[in-house]
Tab-separated table of C-alpha atoms and ligand atoms in Angstrom:
chain	number	residue	atom	x	y	z
A	22	MET	CA	36.553	91.129	56.108
A	23	VAL	CA	38.891	87.909	55.158
A	24	ASN	CA	42.408	88.166	55.707
A	25	GLU	CA	45.101	88.304	53.157
A	26	PHE	CA	46.338	84.507	54.019
A	27	GLU	CA	42.647	83.367	53.961
A	28	ILE	CA	42.213	84.508	50.600
A	29	LYS	CA	45.487	82.962	49.208
A	30	LYS	CA	44.461	79.379	50.956
A	31	GLN	CA	41.109	80.186	48.897
A	32	ILE	CA	43.212	80.711	45.386
A	33	CYS	CA	45.252	77.567	46.230
A	34	ASP	CA	41.757	75.464	47.035
A	35	ILE	CA	39.921	76.929	43.612
A	36	GLY	CA	43.442	76.276	41.921
A	37	ARG	CA	42.990	72.095	43.013
A	38	ARG	CA	39.624	72.418	41.974
A	39	ILE	CA	40.092	73.384	38.337
A	40	TYR	CA	42.857	71.175	38.259
A	41	ASN	CA	41.119	68.359	39.601
A	42	ARG	CA	38.323	68.944	37.324
A	43	ASN	CA	40.433	69.067	34.272
A	44	MET	CA	39.924	72.424	33.545
A	45	VAL	CA	43.626	73.268	32.756
A	46	ALA	CA	46.647	70.970	31.948
A	47	ALA	CA	49.997	70.918	33.337
A	48	ASN	CA	50.819	74.641	34.214
A	49	ASP	CA	47.966	76.451	32.619
A	50	GLY	CA	45.353	78.958	33.555
A	51	ASN	CA	45.150	81.559	36.239
A	52	ILE	CA	43.410	83.358	39.160
A	53	SER	CA	43.615	86.907	40.797
A	54	VAL	CA	41.249	88.604	43.906
A	55	LYS	CA	40.885	92.142	43.973
A	56	LEU	CA	41.811	93.285	47.728
A	57	ASN	CA	41.718	96.511	47.135
A	58	ASP	CA	41.668	99.292	44.050
A	59	ASN	CA	45.451	99.001	44.055
A	60	GLU	CA	46.329	95.565	45.412
A	61	PHE	CA	45.365	92.274	43.866
A	62	LEU	CA	46.672	88.846	44.419
A	63	CYS	CA	47.336	86.454	41.560
A	64	THR	CA	48.609	83.095	41.016
A	65	PRO	CA	52.483	83.010	39.762
A	66	THR	CA	53.444	81.380	36.221
A	67	GLY	CA	54.975	78.134	35.715
A	68	VAL	CA	53.546	76.358	38.159
A	69	SER	CA	50.302	73.597	38.385
A	70	LYS	CA	47.419	75.222	39.881
A	71	GLY	CA	46.607	71.868	41.535
A	72	PHE	CA	49.623	71.932	43.796
A	73	MET	CA	50.084	75.707	45.160
A	74	THR	CA	50.617	76.673	48.824
A	75	PRO	CA	49.718	80.493	49.974
A	76	GLU	CA	53.558	81.284	49.477
A	77	PHE	CA	53.024	80.598	45.826
A	78	ILE	CA	50.637	83.558	45.550
A	79	CYS	CA	51.991	87.168	44.313
A	80	LYS	CA	50.537	90.494	44.899
A	81	VAL	CA	50.423	93.105	42.104
A	82	ASP	CA	49.250	96.783	41.743
A	83	ALA	CA	46.646	98.016	39.137
A	84	GLN	CA	49.084	97.985	36.374
A	85	GLY	CA	50.254	94.259	37.060
A	86	ASN	CA	53.653	95.379	38.423
A	87	VAL	CA	54.622	93.233	41.397
A	88	ILE	CA	54.239	94.268	44.724
A	89	GLN	CA	55.187	91.202	46.392
A	90	ALA	CA	56.329	87.848	45.508
A	91	ASN	CA	58.558	85.403	46.916
A	92	PRO	CA	61.849	84.334	45.356
A	93	GLY	CA	60.902	81.794	42.469
A	94	PHE	CA	57.506	83.321	41.954
A	95	LYS	CA	56.078	85.751	39.644
A	96	PRO	CA	52.920	86.768	38.494
A	97	SER	CA	51.050	85.221	35.703
A	98	SER	CA	51.987	86.503	31.906
A	99	GLU	CA	48.511	86.590	31.525
A	100	ILE	CA	47.785	89.272	34.464
A	101	LYS	CA	47.171	91.635	32.065
A	102	MET	CA	43.518	90.319	30.764
A	103	HIS	CA	42.865	89.977	34.573
A	104	MET	CA	43.649	93.646	34.939
A	105	ARG	CA	41.707	94.825	32.183
A	106	VAL	CA	38.783	93.072	33.368
A	107	TYR	CA	39.091	95.137	37.009
A	108	GLU	CA	39.744	98.237	35.168
A	109	LYS	CA	36.427	98.287	33.493
A	110	ARG	CA	34.162	96.512	35.807
A	111	PRO	CA	34.580	98.024	39.093
A	112	ASP	CA	31.764	95.445	40.382
A	113	VAL	CA	34.452	92.570	40.099
A	114	GLY	CA	36.248	90.722	42.801
A	115	SER	CA	37.887	87.909	40.941
A	116	VAL	CA	38.974	86.770	37.691
A	117	VAL	CA	39.918	82.850	36.657
A	118	HIS	CA	40.896	81.769	33.454
A	119	ALA	CA	41.368	78.385	32.725
A	120	HIS	CA	41.121	75.966	29.356
A	121	PRO	CA	38.178	73.679	30.174
A	122	MET	CA	37.958	70.909	27.506
A	123	TYR	CA	34.190	71.619	25.808
A	124	ALA	CA	34.722	75.330	26.376
A	125	THR	CA	37.812	75.380	24.926
A	126	SER	CA	36.731	73.047	21.992
A	127	PHE	CA	34.152	75.356	21.250
A	128	ALA	CA	36.631	78.243	21.307
A	129	ILE	CA	38.861	76.422	19.097
A	130	ALA	CA	36.034	75.584	16.573
A	131	GLY	CA	34.820	79.145	16.614
A	132	ILE	CA	31.476	78.610	18.008
A	133	PRO	CA	29.915	80.890	20.881
A	134	LEU	CA	27.680	79.585	23.399
A	135	THR	CA	24.546	81.003	22.530
A	136	GLN	CA	21.633	78.253	22.368
A	137	PRO	CA	19.179	78.819	24.934
A	138	ILE	CA	19.041	75.067	26.140
A	139	MET	CA	18.667	75.062	30.079
A	140	PRO	CA	17.230	77.236	32.259
A	141	GLU	CA	20.197	77.563	34.361
A	142	ALA	CA	22.323	78.464	31.679
A	143	VAL	CA	20.072	81.173	30.297
A	144	ILE	CA	19.570	82.596	33.712
A	145	ALA	CA	23.380	82.849	34.859
A	146	LEU	CA	25.094	83.164	31.710
A	147	GLY	CA	22.960	84.115	28.773
A	148	CYS	CA	25.501	84.184	25.355
A	149	VAL	CA	29.245	83.827	25.901
A	150	PRO	CA	30.661	84.934	23.155
A	151	ILE	CA	33.712	84.644	21.833
A	152	ALA	CA	36.821	87.314	22.208
A	153	GLU	CA	38.843	87.588	19.005
A	154	TYR	CA	42.235	85.598	19.236
A	155	GLY	CA	45.241	87.452	20.848
A	156	THR	CA	48.550	85.858	21.364
A	157	PRO	CA	49.143	85.150	25.046
A	158	SER	CA	50.971	87.336	27.290
A	159	THR	CA	50.658	90.288	24.884
A	160	MET	CA	48.169	93.320	25.212
A	161	GLU	CA	46.401	91.613	22.220
A	162	ILE	CA	43.796	89.674	24.461
A	163	PRO	CA	42.759	92.565	27.020
A	164	ASP	CA	42.511	94.845	23.880
A	165	ASN	CA	39.836	92.364	22.097
A	166	LEU	CA	38.304	91.251	25.358
A	167	GLU	CA	37.448	94.909	26.006
A	168	LYS	CA	34.131	95.457	24.143
A	169	TYR	CA	32.459	92.405	25.899
A	170	LEU	CA	33.143	93.424	29.332
A	171	PRO	CA	30.631	96.089	30.002
A	172	TYR	CA	28.068	93.311	28.855
A	173	PHE	CA	28.963	89.827	29.805
A	174	ASP	CA	30.415	87.575	32.857
A	175	ALA	CA	32.023	84.857	30.962
A	176	VAL	CA	33.582	84.537	27.180
A	177	LEU	CA	35.548	82.140	25.189
A	178	LEU	CA	38.896	83.178	24.029
A	179	GLU	CA	39.422	82.317	20.307
A	180	ASN	CA	41.491	79.388	19.913
A	181	HIS	CA	42.572	79.422	23.585
A	182	GLY	CA	40.144	78.889	26.877
A	183	ALA	CA	37.728	80.806	28.768
A	184	LEU	CA	37.510	83.894	30.844
A	185	THR	CA	35.266	84.102	33.853
A	186	TRP	CA	34.634	87.410	36.262
A	187	SER	CA	32.311	87.885	39.465
A	188	THR	CA	31.878	89.337	42.580
A	189	ASP	CA	34.197	87.281	44.221
A	190	LEU	CA	36.479	84.008	44.138
A	191	ASN	CA	33.966	81.276	44.452
A	192	ALA	CA	31.636	82.840	42.036
A	193	ALA	CA	33.979	83.651	39.493
A	194	TYR	CA	34.828	79.878	39.619
A	195	MET	CA	31.299	78.786	40.056
A	196	LYS	CA	30.731	80.999	36.900
A	197	MET	CA	33.714	78.734	34.947
A	198	GLU	CA	32.328	75.508	35.990
A	199	SER	CA	28.950	76.767	34.648
A	200	VAL	CA	30.695	77.460	30.986
A	201	GLU	CA	31.828	74.361	30.806
A	202	PHE	CA	28.828	72.232	31.852
A	203	TYR	CA	26.733	74.351	29.546
A	204	ALA	CA	29.432	73.462	26.675
A	205	GLN	CA	29.555	69.897	27.553
A	206	LEU	CA	25.785	69.620	27.314
A	207	LEU	CA	25.727	71.939	23.899
A	208	TYR	CA	28.404	69.146	22.567
A	209	GLN	CA	26.785	66.303	23.799
A	210	SER	CA	23.168	67.133	22.554
A	211	LYS	CA	24.517	67.994	19.110
A	212	LEU	CA	25.847	64.366	19.236
A	213	LEU	CA	22.654	63.239	19.549
A	214	GLY	CA	20.940	65.225	16.763
A	215	GLY	CA	20.928	68.768	17.912
A	216	PRO	CA	19.539	70.754	21.155
A	217	LYS	CA	15.749	71.720	21.500
A	218	GLU	CA	16.196	75.033	22.037
A	219	PHE	CA	13.700	77.145	24.373
A	220	ASP	CA	11.360	79.358	22.168
A	221	GLU	CA	11.244	83.337	22.536
A	222	LYS	CA	8.595	83.044	25.240
A	223	ASN	CA	10.527	80.927	27.614
A	224	ILE	CA	13.693	82.770	27.383
A	225	LYS	CA	11.729	86.151	28.296
A	226	LYS	CA	10.490	84.299	31.088
A	227	LEU	CA	13.959	83.175	32.412
A	228	TYR	CA	15.539	87.060	31.731
A	229	GLU	CA	12.501	88.172	33.838
A	230	ILE	CA	13.169	85.571	36.655
A	231	ARG	CA	17.014	87.066	36.679
A	232	ARG	CA	16.097	90.558	36.399
A	233	LYS	CA	13.613	90.549	39.401
A	234	PHE	CA	16.030	88.751	41.584
A	235	GLY	CA	18.630	91.570	41.274
A	236	MET	CA	21.597	88.969	40.344
A	237	ALA	CA	24.920	90.473	40.418
A	238	GLY	CA	26.831	91.063	37.366
A	239	LYS	CA	26.077	91.630	33.802
A	240	HIS	CA	23.974	89.515	31.409
A	241	PRO	CA	21.694	89.943	28.376
A	242	ALA	CA	18.688	89.984	30.753
A	243	ASN	CA	20.103	93.195	31.692
A	244	LEU	CA	20.294	95.165	28.217
A	245	CYS	CA	17.431	97.464	27.473
A	246	GLN	CA	14.548	95.293	25.656
A	247	ASN	CA	12.824	98.611	25.060
A	248	LYS	CA	13.346	99.547	21.667
A	249	SER	CA	13.993	103.224	22.365
A	250	GLY	CA	16.171	102.488	24.856
A	251	MET	CA	15.684	105.743	26.679
A	252	ASN	CA	16.586	105.953	30.278
A	253	CYS	CA	17.761	102.377	30.764
A	254	HIS	CA	20.088	102.600	33.794
A	255	ASN	CA	21.961	99.439	32.206
A	256	CYS	CA	22.837	100.454	29.004
A	257	GLY	CA	22.272	104.393	28.790
A	258	GLY	CA	20.094	104.189	25.656
A	259	ALA	CA	23.303	102.638	23.743
A	260	CYS	CA	21.640	99.561	22.903
A	261	HIS	CA	18.708	101.109	21.311
A	262	ASP	CA	19.437	100.366	17.728
A	263	GLY	CA	20.962	97.019	18.291
A	264	GLY	CA	24.364	98.504	17.943
A	265	GLU	CA	27.307	96.209	19.018
A	266	PHE	CA	24.963	93.202	20.196
A	267	LYS	CA	23.701	92.670	16.326
A	268	LYS	CA	26.962	90.507	15.722
A	269	PHE	CA	26.763	88.161	18.534
A	270	PRO	CA	24.930	85.281	17.326
A	271	GLY	CA	21.497	84.659	19.595
A	272	TYR	CA	20.659	88.303	20.484
A	273	GLN	CA	17.477	88.396	18.795
A	274	TYR	CA	16.183	87.664	21.748
A	275	ASP	CA	17.257	90.784	23.430
A	276	PHE	CA	15.813	93.169	20.980
A	277	VAL	CA	11.996	92.122	20.945
A	278	GLY	CA	10.453	95.407	22.279
A	279	GLY	CA	8.347	95.803	25.067
A	280	ASP	CA	8.884	97.427	28.553
A	281	CYS	CA	12.385	97.398	29.311
A	282	GLY	CA	11.923	95.814	32.992
A	283	CYS	CA	15.243	97.249	34.015
A	284	THR	CA	14.561	100.798	35.221
A	285	GLU	CA	14.441	99.724	38.618
A	286	GLU	CA	17.277	98.765	41.012
A	287	THR	CA	16.508	95.242	42.790
A	288	PRO	CA	18.398	94.477	45.801
A	289	ALA	CA	20.637	91.843	45.195
A	290	GLN	CA	19.978	89.038	47.459
A	291	ASN	CA	22.368	86.345	48.819
A	292	ASP	CA	23.373	83.293	46.382
A	293	ALA	CA	21.596	80.483	48.161
A	294	GLN	CA	18.625	82.345	48.416
A	295	VAL	CA	18.520	83.351	44.646
A	296	VAL	CA	19.518	79.926	43.422
A	297	ALA	CA	16.546	78.440	45.500
A	298	GLU	CA	13.719	80.748	44.533
A	299	ILE	CA	14.937	80.729	40.662
A	300	THR	CA	14.745	76.861	40.638
A	301	LYS	CA	10.880	77.082	42.214
A	302	ARG	CA	10.333	79.807	39.862
A	303	VAL	CA	11.909	78.124	36.638
A	304	MET	CA	10.001	74.549	37.197
A	305	GLU	CA	6.838	76.869	37.708
A	306	GLN	CA	7.232	78.727	34.792
A	307	LEU	CA	8.087	75.906	32.589
A	308	GLY	CA	5.164	74.031	33.492
A	309	MET	CA	7.711	71.065	35.255
A	310	LYS	CA	5.657	71.370	38.608
B	414	ZN	ZN1	45.577	80.446	28.980
């Protein structure tokens, strides 16, 4: 078990990365890490995330109340949206919020990232929907975010930025990097005349790879693809009529019928193994090797 001071240093390191990669300007963005069910570390408000040291980091309880903060520091005003993620997703160990240039541009233009254009984005992210606009620091953001939490690991925040979450800090940050890279590719390919999307057959193959490897987190591939939707451990049958998802562009791929493919739990492998194997399978399945 990594000690608390080490985790604070890791938060500072990820803060430097999001700042240096232009994913935040000035004092924007915030990061949190779950220590246990009632203790969470988070970045303070009003400081640049690129220049933090461990004593900047605050500790809050599950309601976002301060447990410990050094003089001059108080938790991010956006801690409420982090706490809502932890409340609704017990599998999550870290949440990252940033304003990356391309992802935020899509969030401002009101365009969700739903076009299936590259294997890694389809496997790792699926669709990235837009959570409806909420005033920062109010309960509007967590409330608008809530309905997406059971089914996604990344969302755009309308007219605001992006939010990602995962099992640990590094994975949550990597998800942010993937969202931004995907948004940038989508943007550039639109300038070049529009992206060529994968067809349904290739998307199904990529989703199948994700399911086979039991990757952590939630993803459209985890949604029940059995039209009857019964006995699906992921959705409990809730998605059998399309339900909530019909309103997300791009979700036609999830309701194509056929075998559910997700009634058996596959033990999660470590990230490096999964990535290496996926890359190999994707190349093979797309006939690129
Ligand atoms: Zn923000």
